[in-house]
mmCIF file of N, CA, C and O in Angstrom:
data_model
loop_
_atom_site.group_PDB
_atom_site.id
_atom_site.type_symbol
_atom_site.label_atom_id
_atom_site.label_comp_id
_atom_site.label_asym_id
_atom_site.label_seq_id
_atom_site.Cartn_x
_atom_site.Cartn_y
_atom_site.Cartn_z
ATOM 1 N N MET A 1 66.267 130.462 2.803
ATOM 2 C CA MET A 1 65.774 131.790 2.400
ATOM 3 C C MET A 1 66.600 132.263 1.188
ATOM 4 O O MET A 1 67.817 132.278 1.255
ATOM 5 N N ASP A 2 65.900 132.668 0.182
ATOM 6 C CA ASP A 2 66.571 133.110 -1.030
ATOM 7 C C ASP A 2 67.151 134.508 -0.851
ATOM 8 O O ASP A 2 66.562 135.348 -0.128
ATOM 9 N N ASN A 3 68.288 134.714 -1.504
ATOM 10 C CA ASN A 3 68.817 136.105 -1.582
ATOM 11 C C ASN A 3 67.986 136.830 -2.640
ATOM 12 O O ASN A 3 67.333 136.169 -3.450
ATOM 13 N N ARG A 4 68.087 138.133 -2.699
ATOM 14 C CA ARG A 4 67.266 138.874 -3.591
ATOM 15 C C ARG A 4 67.478 138.459 -5.032
ATOM 16 O O ARG A 4 66.575 138.267 -5.784
ATOM 17 N N PHE A 5 68.739 138.168 -5.448
ATOM 18 C CA PHE A 5 69.044 137.775 -6.851
ATOM 19 C C PHE A 5 68.394 136.396 -7.155
ATOM 20 O O PHE A 5 68.017 136.138 -8.220
ATOM 21 N N GLU A 6 68.320 135.526 -6.150
ATOM 22 C CA GLU A 6 67.889 134.136 -6.358
ATOM 23 C C GLU A 6 66.406 133.963 -6.529
ATOM 24 O O GLU A 6 65.922 132.974 -6.984
ATOM 25 N N LYS A 7 65.641 135.003 -6.193
ATOM 26 C CA LYS A 7 64.147 134.898 -6.197
ATOM 27 C C LYS A 7 63.660 134.633 -7.633
ATOM 28 O O LYS A 7 64.055 135.230 -8.601
ATOM 29 N N GLY A 8 62.897 133.448 -7.766
ATOM 30 C CA GLY A 8 62.372 133.108 -9.115
ATOM 31 C C GLY A 8 63.319 132.293 -9.946
ATOM 32 O O GLY A 8 63.067 132.017 -11.057
ATOM 33 N N LEU A 9 64.474 131.918 -9.327
ATOM 34 C CA LEU A 9 65.467 131.124 -10.063
ATOM 35 C C LEU A 9 65.635 129.772 -9.443
ATOM 36 O O LEU A 9 65.393 129.526 -8.258
ATOM 37 N N PHE A 10 66.203 128.811 -10.276
ATOM 38 C CA PHE A 10 66.560 127.521 -9.708
ATOM 39 C C PHE A 10 67.924 127.203 -10.285
ATOM 40 O O PHE A 10 68.453 127.912 -11.177
ATOM 41 N N LYS A 11 68.609 126.188 -9.777
ATOM 42 C CA LYS A 11 69.933 125.882 -10.188
ATOM 43 C C LYS A 11 70.863 127.050 -9.999
ATOM 44 O O LYS A 11 71.693 127.383 -10.794
ATOM 45 N N THR A 12 70.710 127.705 -8.854
ATOM 46 C CA THR A 12 71.514 128.952 -8.564
ATOM 47 C C THR A 12 72.977 128.565 -8.159
ATOM 48 O O THR A 12 73.204 127.573 -7.545
ATOM 49 N N THR A 13 73.911 129.390 -8.545
ATOM 50 C CA THR A 13 75.302 129.276 -8.174
ATOM 51 C C THR A 13 75.863 130.599 -7.753
ATOM 52 O O THR A 13 75.329 131.653 -8.133
ATOM 53 N N ALA A 14 76.905 130.557 -6.967
ATOM 54 C CA ALA A 14 77.650 131.761 -6.599
ATOM 55 C C ALA A 14 79.119 131.420 -6.641
ATOM 56 O O ALA A 14 79.568 130.459 -6.076
ATOM 57 N N GLU A 15 79.845 132.207 -7.398
ATOM 58 C CA GLU A 15 81.352 132.013 -7.466
ATOM 59 C C GLU A 15 82.031 133.286 -7.009
ATOM 60 O O GLU A 15 81.607 134.388 -7.257
ATOM 61 N N TYR A 16 83.117 133.002 -6.239
ATOM 62 C CA TYR A 16 83.874 134.096 -5.629
ATOM 63 C C TYR A 16 85.279 133.914 -5.986
ATOM 64 O O TYR A 16 85.863 132.778 -5.858
ATOM 65 N N THR A 17 86.010 134.961 -6.483
ATOM 66 C CA THR A 17 87.357 134.830 -6.892
ATOM 67 C C THR A 17 88.160 136.090 -6.290
ATOM 68 O O THR A 17 87.736 137.164 -6.473
ATOM 69 N N LEU A 18 89.253 135.740 -5.608
ATOM 70 C CA LEU A 18 90.066 136.802 -5.058
ATOM 71 C C LEU A 18 90.913 137.404 -6.194
ATOM 72 O O LEU A 18 91.616 136.674 -6.870
ATOM 73 N N ASN A 19 90.728 138.764 -6.363
ATOM 74 C CA ASN A 19 91.525 139.441 -7.386
ATOM 75 C C ASN A 19 92.947 139.802 -6.917
ATOM 76 O O ASN A 19 93.088 139.842 -5.631
ATOM 77 N N SER A 20 93.827 140.128 -7.767
ATOM 78 C CA SER A 20 95.172 140.516 -7.376
ATOM 79 C C SER A 20 95.234 141.820 -6.550
ATOM 80 O O SER A 20 96.167 141.960 -5.754
ATOM 81 N N ASP A 21 94.176 142.591 -6.687
ATOM 82 C CA ASP A 21 94.153 143.838 -5.836
ATOM 83 C C ASP A 21 93.409 143.699 -4.552
ATOM 84 O O ASP A 21 93.019 144.635 -3.923
ATOM 85 N N ASP A 22 93.230 142.459 -4.096
ATOM 86 C CA ASP A 22 92.483 142.097 -2.854
ATOM 87 C C ASP A 22 91.013 142.375 -2.843
ATOM 88 O O ASP A 22 90.410 142.388 -1.807
ATOM 89 N N THR A 23 90.407 142.667 -3.987
ATOM 90 C CA THR A 23 88.952 142.721 -4.117
ATOM 91 C C THR A 23 88.516 141.301 -4.426
ATOM 92 O O THR A 23 89.290 140.435 -4.714
ATOM 93 N N VAL A 24 87.147 141.085 -4.373
ATOM 94 C CA VAL A 24 86.642 139.815 -4.700
ATOM 95 C C VAL A 24 85.617 139.937 -5.827
ATOM 96 O O VAL A 24 84.692 140.656 -5.753
ATOM 97 N N TYR A 25 85.842 139.127 -6.912
ATOM 98 C CA TYR A 25 84.936 139.103 -7.964
ATOM 99 C C TYR A 25 83.766 138.134 -7.659
ATOM 100 O O TYR A 25 84.063 137.046 -7.186
ATOM 101 N N VAL A 26 82.562 138.584 -7.833
ATOM 102 C CA VAL A 26 81.387 137.772 -7.427
ATOM 103 C C VAL A 26 80.545 137.516 -8.650
ATOM 104 O O VAL A 26 80.195 138.452 -9.423
ATOM 105 N N LEU A 27 80.133 136.262 -8.932
ATOM 106 C CA LEU A 27 79.295 135.928 -10.044
ATOM 107 C C LEU A 27 78.169 135.063 -9.522
ATOM 108 O O LEU A 27 78.409 133.954 -9.017
ATOM 109 N N ASN A 28 76.942 135.603 -9.625
ATOM 110 C CA ASN A 28 75.709 134.873 -9.218
ATOM 111 C C ASN A 28 74.965 134.482 -10.461
ATOM 112 O O ASN A 28 74.756 135.350 -11.363
ATOM 113 N N ALA A 29 74.495 133.222 -10.557
ATOM 114 C CA ALA A 29 73.718 132.780 -11.772
ATOM 115 C C ALA A 29 72.668 131.884 -11.388
ATOM 116 O O ALA A 29 72.645 131.258 -10.295
ATOM 117 N N GLY A 30 71.744 131.659 -12.331
ATOM 118 C CA GLY A 30 70.652 130.694 -12.137
ATOM 119 C C GLY A 30 69.746 130.676 -13.336
ATOM 120 O O GLY A 30 69.943 131.422 -14.306
ATOM 121 N N VAL A 31 68.709 129.850 -13.329
ATOM 122 C CA VAL A 31 67.794 129.640 -14.443
ATOM 123 C C VAL A 31 66.380 130.189 -13.992
ATOM 124 O O VAL A 31 65.920 129.781 -12.951
ATOM 125 N N ASP A 32 65.828 131.066 -14.828
ATOM 126 C CA ASP A 32 64.533 131.643 -14.517
ATOM 127 C C ASP A 32 63.495 130.547 -14.494
ATOM 128 O O ASP A 32 63.407 129.744 -15.495
ATOM 129 N N GLU A 33 62.661 130.411 -13.447
ATOM 130 C CA GLU A 33 61.630 129.370 -13.351
ATOM 131 C C GLU A 33 60.601 129.435 -14.486
ATOM 132 O O GLU A 33 60.070 128.418 -14.925
ATOM 133 N N ILE A 34 60.293 130.597 -14.947
ATOM 134 C CA ILE A 34 59.216 130.736 -15.925
ATOM 135 C C ILE A 34 59.714 130.639 -17.392
ATOM 136 O O ILE A 34 59.222 129.892 -18.156
ATOM 137 N N SER A 35 60.771 131.453 -17.681
ATOM 138 C CA SER A 35 61.239 131.504 -19.080
ATOM 139 C C SER A 35 62.226 130.408 -19.390
ATOM 140 O O SER A 35 62.500 130.016 -20.586
ATOM 141 N N GLY A 36 62.899 129.859 -18.313
ATOM 142 C CA GLY A 36 63.903 128.839 -18.543
ATOM 143 C C GLY A 36 65.282 129.479 -18.999
ATOM 144 O O GLY A 36 66.200 128.750 -19.316
ATOM 145 N N ARG A 37 65.318 130.826 -19.012
ATOM 146 C CA ARG A 37 66.549 131.504 -19.466
ATOM 147 C C ARG A 37 67.596 131.492 -18.361
ATOM 148 O O ARG A 37 67.310 131.693 -17.131
ATOM 149 N N TYR A 38 68.831 131.342 -18.762
ATOM 150 C CA TYR A 38 70.016 131.521 -17.839
ATOM 151 C C TYR A 38 70.203 132.991 -17.608
ATOM 152 O O TYR A 38 70.162 133.795 -18.499
ATOM 153 N N MET A 39 70.379 133.366 -16.301
ATOM 154 C CA MET A 39 70.611 134.754 -15.951
ATOM 155 C C MET A 39 71.781 134.762 -15.021
ATOM 156 O O MET A 39 72.026 133.901 -14.247
ATOM 157 N N CYS A 40 72.521 135.947 -15.087
ATOM 158 C CA CYS A 40 73.627 136.061 -14.185
ATOM 159 C C CYS A 40 73.879 137.562 -13.947
ATOM 160 O O CYS A 40 73.423 138.445 -14.641
ATOM 161 N N VAL A 41 74.511 137.779 -12.742
ATOM 162 C CA VAL A 41 74.867 139.161 -12.377
ATOM 163 C C VAL A 41 76.246 139.025 -11.689
ATOM 164 O O VAL A 41 76.539 138.048 -11.111
ATOM 165 N N SER A 42 77.106 140.026 -11.959
ATOM 166 C CA SER A 42 78.442 139.999 -11.398
ATOM 167 C C SER A 42 78.745 141.342 -10.718
ATOM 168 O O SER A 42 78.109 142.307 -11.034
ATOM 169 N N GLY A 43 79.737 141.310 -9.848
ATOM 170 C CA GLY A 43 80.177 142.522 -9.190
ATOM 171 C C GLY A 43 81.432 142.305 -8.529
ATOM 172 O O GLY A 43 82.064 141.274 -8.605
ATOM 173 N N THR A 44 81.878 143.327 -7.793
ATOM 174 C CA THR A 44 83.086 143.327 -7.021
ATOM 175 C C THR A 44 82.807 143.662 -5.569
ATOM 176 O O THR A 44 82.156 144.705 -5.353
ATOM 177 N N ALA A 45 83.322 142.910 -4.650
ATOM 178 C CA ALA A 45 83.261 143.185 -3.244
ATOM 179 C C ALA A 45 84.595 143.652 -2.737
ATOM 180 O O ALA A 45 85.612 143.247 -3.273
ATOM 181 N N VAL A 46 84.587 144.531 -1.761
ATOM 182 C CA VAL A 46 85.834 144.991 -1.210
ATOM 183 C C VAL A 46 85.809 144.685 0.301
ATOM 184 O O VAL A 46 84.773 144.646 0.959
ATOM 185 N N PHE A 47 86.979 144.400 0.810
ATOM 186 C CA PHE A 47 87.113 144.084 2.259
ATOM 187 C C PHE A 47 87.066 145.365 3.068
ATOM 188 O O PHE A 47 87.574 146.416 2.598
ATOM 189 N N VAL A 48 86.389 145.299 4.189
ATOM 190 C CA VAL A 48 86.349 146.456 5.078
ATOM 191 C C VAL A 48 86.899 145.995 6.391
ATOM 192 O O VAL A 48 86.670 144.888 6.916
ATOM 193 N N ARG A 49 87.719 146.845 6.987
ATOM 194 C CA ARG A 49 88.320 146.615 8.315
ATOM 195 C C ARG A 49 89.309 145.441 8.288
ATOM 196 O O ARG A 49 90.434 145.599 8.768
ATOM 197 N N LYS A 50 88.930 144.252 7.865
ATOM 198 C CA LYS A 50 89.879 143.082 7.849
ATOM 199 C C LYS A 50 89.486 142.138 6.746
ATOM 200 O O LYS A 50 88.375 142.258 6.154
ATOM 201 N N LYS A 51 90.304 141.217 6.387
ATOM 202 C CA LYS A 51 90.103 140.350 5.229
ATOM 203 C C LYS A 51 89.053 139.288 5.511
ATOM 204 O O LYS A 51 88.869 138.384 4.632
ATOM 205 N N THR A 52 88.372 139.365 6.546
ATOM 206 C CA THR A 52 87.310 138.328 6.840
ATOM 207 C C THR A 52 85.902 138.977 6.639
ATOM 208 O O THR A 52 84.898 138.286 6.778
ATOM 209 N N LEU A 53 85.829 140.212 6.329
ATOM 210 C CA LEU A 53 84.535 140.918 6.194
ATOM 211 C C LEU A 53 84.527 141.680 4.883
ATOM 212 O O LEU A 53 85.241 142.657 4.743
ATOM 213 N N ALA A 54 83.748 141.261 3.933
ATOM 214 C CA ALA A 54 83.674 141.932 2.638
ATOM 215 C C ALA A 54 82.263 142.409 2.358
ATOM 216 O O ALA A 54 81.251 141.860 2.845
ATOM 217 N N LEU A 55 82.129 143.492 1.550
ATOM 218 C CA LEU A 55 80.895 144.047 1.188
ATOM 219 C C LEU A 55 80.840 144.159 -0.296
ATOM 220 O O LEU A 55 81.838 144.383 -0.941
#
């Protein structure tokens, strides 16, 4: 099942990097099926309650 960002894309990737402030940098990318353009979106996740659950 595709995530919302992955819909209509192929060659999708997701990268996660732990930042020094204990947030997580997230980069999702893929290639649009119709246009062939590379697309990406990035954001920051924060841990809630404990370091095994991030939003």
